[in-house]
mmCIF file of C-alpha atoms in Angstrom:
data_model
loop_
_atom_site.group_PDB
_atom_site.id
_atom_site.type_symbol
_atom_site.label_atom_id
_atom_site.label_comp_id
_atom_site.label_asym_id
_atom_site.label_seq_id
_atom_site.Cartn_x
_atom_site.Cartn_y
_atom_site.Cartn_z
ATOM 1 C CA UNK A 1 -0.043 18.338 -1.643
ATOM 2 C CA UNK A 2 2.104 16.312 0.774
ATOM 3 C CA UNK A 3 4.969 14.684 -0.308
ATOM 4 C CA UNK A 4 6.148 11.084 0.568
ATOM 5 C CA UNK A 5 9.514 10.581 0.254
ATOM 6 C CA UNK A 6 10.717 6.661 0.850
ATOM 7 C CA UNK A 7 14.252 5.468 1.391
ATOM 8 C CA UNK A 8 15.239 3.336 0.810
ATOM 9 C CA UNK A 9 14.075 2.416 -2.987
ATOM 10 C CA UNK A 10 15.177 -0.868 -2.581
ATOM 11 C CA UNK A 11 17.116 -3.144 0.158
ATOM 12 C CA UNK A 12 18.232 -7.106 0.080
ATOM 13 C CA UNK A 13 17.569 -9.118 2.888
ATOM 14 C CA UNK A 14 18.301 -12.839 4.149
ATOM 15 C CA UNK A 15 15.481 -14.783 5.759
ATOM 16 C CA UNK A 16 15.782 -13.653 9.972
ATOM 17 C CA UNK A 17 17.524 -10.301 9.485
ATOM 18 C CA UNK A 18 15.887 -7.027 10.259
ATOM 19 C CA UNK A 19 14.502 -4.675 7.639
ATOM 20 C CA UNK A 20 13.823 -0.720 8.210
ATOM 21 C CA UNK A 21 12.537 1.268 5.719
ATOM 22 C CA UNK A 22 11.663 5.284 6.448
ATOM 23 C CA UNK A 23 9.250 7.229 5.364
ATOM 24 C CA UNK A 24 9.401 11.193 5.592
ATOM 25 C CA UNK A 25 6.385 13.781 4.979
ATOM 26 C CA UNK A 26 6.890 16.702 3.711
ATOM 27 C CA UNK A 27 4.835 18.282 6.195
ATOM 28 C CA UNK A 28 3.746 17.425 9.587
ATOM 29 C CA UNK A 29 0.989 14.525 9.497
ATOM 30 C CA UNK A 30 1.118 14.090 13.397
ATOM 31 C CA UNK A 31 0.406 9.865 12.999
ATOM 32 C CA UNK A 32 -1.850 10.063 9.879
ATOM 33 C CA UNK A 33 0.496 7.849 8.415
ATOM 34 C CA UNK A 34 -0.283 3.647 6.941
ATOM 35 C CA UNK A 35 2.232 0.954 5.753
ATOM 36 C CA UNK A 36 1.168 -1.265 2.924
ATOM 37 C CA UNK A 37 2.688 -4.096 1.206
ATOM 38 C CA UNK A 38 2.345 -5.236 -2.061
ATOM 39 C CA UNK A 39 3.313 -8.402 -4.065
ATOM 40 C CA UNK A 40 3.522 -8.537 -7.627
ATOM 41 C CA UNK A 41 0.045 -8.584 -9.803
ATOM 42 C CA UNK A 42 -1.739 -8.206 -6.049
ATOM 43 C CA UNK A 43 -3.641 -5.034 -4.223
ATOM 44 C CA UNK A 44 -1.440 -3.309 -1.655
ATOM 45 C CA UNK A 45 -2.375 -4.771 2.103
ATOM 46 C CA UNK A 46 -2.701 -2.497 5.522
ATOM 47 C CA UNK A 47 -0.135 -3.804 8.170
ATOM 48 C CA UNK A 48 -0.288 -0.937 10.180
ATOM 49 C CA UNK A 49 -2.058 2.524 10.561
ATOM 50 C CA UNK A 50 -1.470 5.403 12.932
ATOM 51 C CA UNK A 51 1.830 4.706 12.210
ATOM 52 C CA UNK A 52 2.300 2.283 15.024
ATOM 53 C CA UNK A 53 -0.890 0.038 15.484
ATOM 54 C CA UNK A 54 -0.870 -2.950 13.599
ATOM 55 C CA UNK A 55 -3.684 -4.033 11.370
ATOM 56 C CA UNK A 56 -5.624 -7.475 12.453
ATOM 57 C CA UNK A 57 -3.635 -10.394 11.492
ATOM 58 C CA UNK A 58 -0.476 -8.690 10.512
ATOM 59 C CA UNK A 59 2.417 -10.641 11.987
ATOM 60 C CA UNK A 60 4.079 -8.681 15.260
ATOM 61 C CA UNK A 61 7.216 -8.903 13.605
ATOM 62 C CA UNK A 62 5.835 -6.017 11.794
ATOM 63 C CA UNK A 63 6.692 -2.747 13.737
ATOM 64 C CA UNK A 64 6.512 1.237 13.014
ATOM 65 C CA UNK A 65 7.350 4.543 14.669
ATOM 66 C CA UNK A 66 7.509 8.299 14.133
ATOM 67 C CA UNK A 67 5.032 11.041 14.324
ATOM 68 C CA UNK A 68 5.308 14.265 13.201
ATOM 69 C CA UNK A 69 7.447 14.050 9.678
ATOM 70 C CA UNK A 70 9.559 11.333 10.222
ATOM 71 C CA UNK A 71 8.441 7.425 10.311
ATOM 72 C CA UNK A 72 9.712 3.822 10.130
ATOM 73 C CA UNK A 73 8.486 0.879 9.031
ATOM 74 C CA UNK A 74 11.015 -2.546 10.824
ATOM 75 C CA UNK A 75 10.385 -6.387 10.141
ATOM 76 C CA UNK A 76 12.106 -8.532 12.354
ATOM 77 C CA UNK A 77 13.218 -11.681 11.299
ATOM 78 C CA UNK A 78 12.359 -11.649 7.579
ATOM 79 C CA UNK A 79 10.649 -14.128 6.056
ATOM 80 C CA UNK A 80 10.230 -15.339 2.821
ATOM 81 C CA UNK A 81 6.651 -14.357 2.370
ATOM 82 C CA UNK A 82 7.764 -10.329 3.829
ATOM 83 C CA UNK A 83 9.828 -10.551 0.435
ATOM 84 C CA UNK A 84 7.382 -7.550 -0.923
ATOM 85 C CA UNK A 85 6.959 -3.482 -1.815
ATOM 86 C CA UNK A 86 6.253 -1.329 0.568
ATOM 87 C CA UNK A 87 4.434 2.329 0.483
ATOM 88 C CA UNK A 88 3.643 4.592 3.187
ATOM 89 C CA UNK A 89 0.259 6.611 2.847
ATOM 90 C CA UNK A 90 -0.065 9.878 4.622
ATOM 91 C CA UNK A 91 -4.168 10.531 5.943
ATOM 92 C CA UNK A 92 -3.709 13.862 7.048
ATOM 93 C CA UNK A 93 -5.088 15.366 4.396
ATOM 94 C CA UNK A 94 -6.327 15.715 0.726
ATOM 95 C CA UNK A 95 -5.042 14.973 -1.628
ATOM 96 C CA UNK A 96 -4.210 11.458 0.128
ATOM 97 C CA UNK A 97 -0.550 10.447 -1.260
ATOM 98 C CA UNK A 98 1.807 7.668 -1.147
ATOM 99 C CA UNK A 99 5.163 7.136 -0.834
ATOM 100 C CA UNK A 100 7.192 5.696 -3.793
ATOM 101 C CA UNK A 101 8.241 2.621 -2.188
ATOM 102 C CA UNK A 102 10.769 0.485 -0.828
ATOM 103 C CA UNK A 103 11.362 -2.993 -2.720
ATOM 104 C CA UNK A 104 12.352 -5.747 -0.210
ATOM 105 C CA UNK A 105 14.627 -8.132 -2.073
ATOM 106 C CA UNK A 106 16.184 -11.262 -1.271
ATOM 107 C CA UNK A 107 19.820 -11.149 -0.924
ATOM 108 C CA UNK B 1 -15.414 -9.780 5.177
ATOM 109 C CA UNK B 2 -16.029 -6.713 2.640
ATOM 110 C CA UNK B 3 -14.768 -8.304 -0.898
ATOM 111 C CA UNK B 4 -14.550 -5.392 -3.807
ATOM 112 C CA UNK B 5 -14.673 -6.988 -7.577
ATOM 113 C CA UNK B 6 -13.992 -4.924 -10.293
ATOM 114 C CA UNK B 7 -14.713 -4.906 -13.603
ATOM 115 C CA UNK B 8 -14.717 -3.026 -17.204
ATOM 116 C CA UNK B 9 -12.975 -2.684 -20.626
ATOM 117 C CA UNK B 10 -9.314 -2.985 -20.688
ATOM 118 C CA UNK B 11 -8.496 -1.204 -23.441
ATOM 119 C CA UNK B 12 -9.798 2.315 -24.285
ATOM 120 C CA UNK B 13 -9.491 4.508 -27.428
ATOM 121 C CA UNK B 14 -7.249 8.243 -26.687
ATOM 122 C CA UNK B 15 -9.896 10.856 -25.936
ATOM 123 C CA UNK B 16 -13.117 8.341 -24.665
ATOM 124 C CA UNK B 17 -13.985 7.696 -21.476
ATOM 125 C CA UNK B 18 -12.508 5.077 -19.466
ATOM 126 C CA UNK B 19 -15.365 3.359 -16.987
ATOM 127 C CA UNK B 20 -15.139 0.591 -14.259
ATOM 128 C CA UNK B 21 -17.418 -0.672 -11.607
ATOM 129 C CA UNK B 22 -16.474 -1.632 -7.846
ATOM 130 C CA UNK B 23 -19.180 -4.340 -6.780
ATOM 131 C CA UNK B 24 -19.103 -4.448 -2.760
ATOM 132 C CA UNK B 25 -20.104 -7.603 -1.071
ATOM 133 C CA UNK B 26 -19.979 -8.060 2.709
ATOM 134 C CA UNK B 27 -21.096 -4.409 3.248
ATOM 135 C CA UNK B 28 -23.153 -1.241 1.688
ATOM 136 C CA UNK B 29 -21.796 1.130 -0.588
ATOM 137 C CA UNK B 30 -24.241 3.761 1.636
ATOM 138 C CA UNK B 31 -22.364 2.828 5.126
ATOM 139 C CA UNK B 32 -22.333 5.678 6.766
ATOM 140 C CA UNK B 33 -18.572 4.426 7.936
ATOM 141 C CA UNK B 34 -16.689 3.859 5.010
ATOM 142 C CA UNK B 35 -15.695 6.197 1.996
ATOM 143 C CA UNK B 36 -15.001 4.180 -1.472
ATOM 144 C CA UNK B 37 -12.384 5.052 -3.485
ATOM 145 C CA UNK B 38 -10.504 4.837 -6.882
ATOM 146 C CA UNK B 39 -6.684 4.713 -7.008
ATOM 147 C CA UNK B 40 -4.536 3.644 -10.255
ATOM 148 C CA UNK B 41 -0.588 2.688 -10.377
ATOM 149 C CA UNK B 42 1.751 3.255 -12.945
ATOM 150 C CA UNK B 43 5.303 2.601 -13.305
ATOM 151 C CA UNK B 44 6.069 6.191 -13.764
ATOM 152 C CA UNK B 45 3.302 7.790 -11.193
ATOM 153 C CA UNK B 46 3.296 5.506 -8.656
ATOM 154 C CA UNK B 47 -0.281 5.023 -6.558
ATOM 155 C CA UNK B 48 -2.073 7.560 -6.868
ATOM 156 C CA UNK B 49 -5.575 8.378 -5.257
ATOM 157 C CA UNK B 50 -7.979 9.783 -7.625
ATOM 158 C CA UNK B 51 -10.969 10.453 -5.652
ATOM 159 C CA UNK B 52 -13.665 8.978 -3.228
ATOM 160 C CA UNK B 53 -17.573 9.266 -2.404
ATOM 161 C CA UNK B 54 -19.202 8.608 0.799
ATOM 162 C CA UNK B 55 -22.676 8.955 2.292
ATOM 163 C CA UNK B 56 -23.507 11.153 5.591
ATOM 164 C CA UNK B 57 -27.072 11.669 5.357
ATOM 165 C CA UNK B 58 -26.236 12.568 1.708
ATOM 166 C CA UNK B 59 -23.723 11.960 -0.793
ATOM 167 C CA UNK B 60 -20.082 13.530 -0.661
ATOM 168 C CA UNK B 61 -17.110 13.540 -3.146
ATOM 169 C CA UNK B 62 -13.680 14.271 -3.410
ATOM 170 C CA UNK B 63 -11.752 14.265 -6.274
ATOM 171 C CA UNK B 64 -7.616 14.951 -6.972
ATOM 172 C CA UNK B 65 -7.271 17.942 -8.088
ATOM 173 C CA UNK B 66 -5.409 16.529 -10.842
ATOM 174 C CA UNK B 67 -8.109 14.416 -12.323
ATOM 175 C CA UNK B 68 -11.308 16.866 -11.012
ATOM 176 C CA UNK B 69 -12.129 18.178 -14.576
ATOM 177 C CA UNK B 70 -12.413 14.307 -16.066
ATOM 178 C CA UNK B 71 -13.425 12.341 -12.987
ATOM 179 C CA UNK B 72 -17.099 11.208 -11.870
ATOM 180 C CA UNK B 73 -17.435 8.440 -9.184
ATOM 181 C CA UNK B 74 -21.157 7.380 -9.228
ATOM 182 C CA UNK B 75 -22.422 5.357 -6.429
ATOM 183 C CA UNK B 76 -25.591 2.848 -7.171
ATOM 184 C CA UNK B 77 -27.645 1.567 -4.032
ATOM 185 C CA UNK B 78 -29.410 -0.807 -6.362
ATOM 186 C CA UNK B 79 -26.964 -2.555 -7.170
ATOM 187 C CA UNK B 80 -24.202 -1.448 -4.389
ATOM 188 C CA UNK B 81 -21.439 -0.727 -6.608
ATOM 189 C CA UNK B 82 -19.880 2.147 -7.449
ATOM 190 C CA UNK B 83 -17.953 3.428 -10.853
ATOM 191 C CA UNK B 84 -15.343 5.379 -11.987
ATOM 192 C CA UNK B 85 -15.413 7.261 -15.132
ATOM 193 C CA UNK B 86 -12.533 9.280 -16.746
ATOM 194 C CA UNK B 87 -12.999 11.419 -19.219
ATOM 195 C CA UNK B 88 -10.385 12.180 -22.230
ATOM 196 C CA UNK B 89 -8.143 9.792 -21.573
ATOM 197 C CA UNK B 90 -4.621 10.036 -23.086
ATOM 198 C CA UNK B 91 -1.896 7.269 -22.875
ATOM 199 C CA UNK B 92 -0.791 8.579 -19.898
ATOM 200 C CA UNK B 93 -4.188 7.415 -18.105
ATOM 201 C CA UNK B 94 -3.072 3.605 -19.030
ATOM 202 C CA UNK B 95 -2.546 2.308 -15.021
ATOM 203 C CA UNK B 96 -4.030 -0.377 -12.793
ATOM 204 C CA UNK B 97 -6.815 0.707 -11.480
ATOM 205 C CA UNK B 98 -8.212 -0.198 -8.064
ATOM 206 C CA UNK B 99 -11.298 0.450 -6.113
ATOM 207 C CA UNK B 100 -10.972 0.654 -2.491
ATOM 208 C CA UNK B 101 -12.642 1.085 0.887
ATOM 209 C CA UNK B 102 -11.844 3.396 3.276
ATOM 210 C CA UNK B 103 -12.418 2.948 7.084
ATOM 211 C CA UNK B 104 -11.131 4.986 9.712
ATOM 212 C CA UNK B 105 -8.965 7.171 6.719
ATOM 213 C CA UNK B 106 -6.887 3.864 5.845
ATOM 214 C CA UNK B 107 -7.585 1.868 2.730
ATOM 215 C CA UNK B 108 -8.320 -1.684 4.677
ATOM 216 C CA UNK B 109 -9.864 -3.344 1.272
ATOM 217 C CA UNK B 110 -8.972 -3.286 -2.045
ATOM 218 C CA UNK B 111 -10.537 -4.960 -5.814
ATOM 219 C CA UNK B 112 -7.688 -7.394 -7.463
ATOM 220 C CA UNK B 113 -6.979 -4.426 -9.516
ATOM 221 C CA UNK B 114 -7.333 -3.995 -13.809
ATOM 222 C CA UNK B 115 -5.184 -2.908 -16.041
ATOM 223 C CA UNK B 116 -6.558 -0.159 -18.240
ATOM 224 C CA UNK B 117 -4.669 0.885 -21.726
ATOM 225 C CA UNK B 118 -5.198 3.479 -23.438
ATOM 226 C CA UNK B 119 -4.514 2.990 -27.043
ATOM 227 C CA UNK B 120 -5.753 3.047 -30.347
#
């Protein structure tokens, strides 16, 4: 199985500073890679698939990069509603996994 | 919009079977473009993916290996849902559970999610 490893577990923002959180497979998943974000007592949300491409309606402050093993997930300009969990999903193959994710907190 | 709405018993007995249905609305459980899938969460697993079925000219199914001696997913045209069942469940089974579809290999619409527990 591929591993997902997150880092950070957890980081404190304030409203308008930037956020990245990586993501690292343990084997290569070329850009078979998703961001999702969860709030408490919801379903995880796509923002962005292929690692890069943004799902419809995400906010472009939403950004990611990488191929290969190594990924990032970057809000600009936090806001209060980005204030959230998020996991990294490798498609590459079965069994599909996630990552363990990154709780963004307000500082 | 696809909406998923789950339902089922949230508590199950140690060594039944847990069951819950996925109804789809805003699209067909036999699209031959989308896979549907169960996932659960846990404090101490994390999201996991538990398996999937999909039609291409006939139906297909994937299960975690982890799961594959317990798990069924059962899709129903009639009433386009589909369910999960788990056999022999143990405490350790006690998650959120959530349907989801797949399109294009990324989970792009989920159920609200239900807590299952496993107790007696």
């Amino acid at each position: 199985d591929i591993q997902m490893t997150q880092s950070p577990s957890s980081v404190s923002g304030s409203v308008g500073d930037r956020v990245t959180i990586t993501c690292r497979a343990s084997q290569d998943i070329s850009s078979w890679l998703a961001w999702y974000q969860q709030k408490p007592g919801k379903a995880p949300k796509l923002l962005l698939y292929g690692a890069s491409t943004l799902q419809s309606g995400v906010p472009s402050r939403f950004s990611g990069r990488g191929s290969g093993t190594d990924f990032t997930l970057t809000i600009n300009s936090l806001q209060s509603e980005d204030f959230a969990t998020y996991y990294c999903q490798q498609a590459d193959s079965f069994p599909l996994t996630f990552g363990g994710g990154t709780k963004v907190e307000i500082k | 919009q696809v909406q998923l709405q789950q339902s089922g018993p949230g508590l199950v007995k140690p060594s039944q079977t847990l069951s819950l249905t996925c109804a789809i609305s805003g699209d067909s459980v036999s699209s031959n473009s989308a896979a549907w899938n169960w996932i659960r969460q846990s404090p101490s697993r994390g999201l996991e993916w538990l398996g999937r079925t999909y039609y291409d000219s006939k139906w297909y199914f994937n299960y975690a290996e982890f799961v594959k001696s317990r798990i069924t997913i059962n899709p129903d045209t009639s009433k386009n849902h589909f369910s999960l069942q788990l056999k022999s469940v143990t405490p350790e089974d006690t998650a959120v559970y959530y349907c989801a579809k797949v399109t294009a290999s990324w989970f792009d619409s989920w159920g609200q999610g239900f807590l299952v527990t496993v107790s007696s």
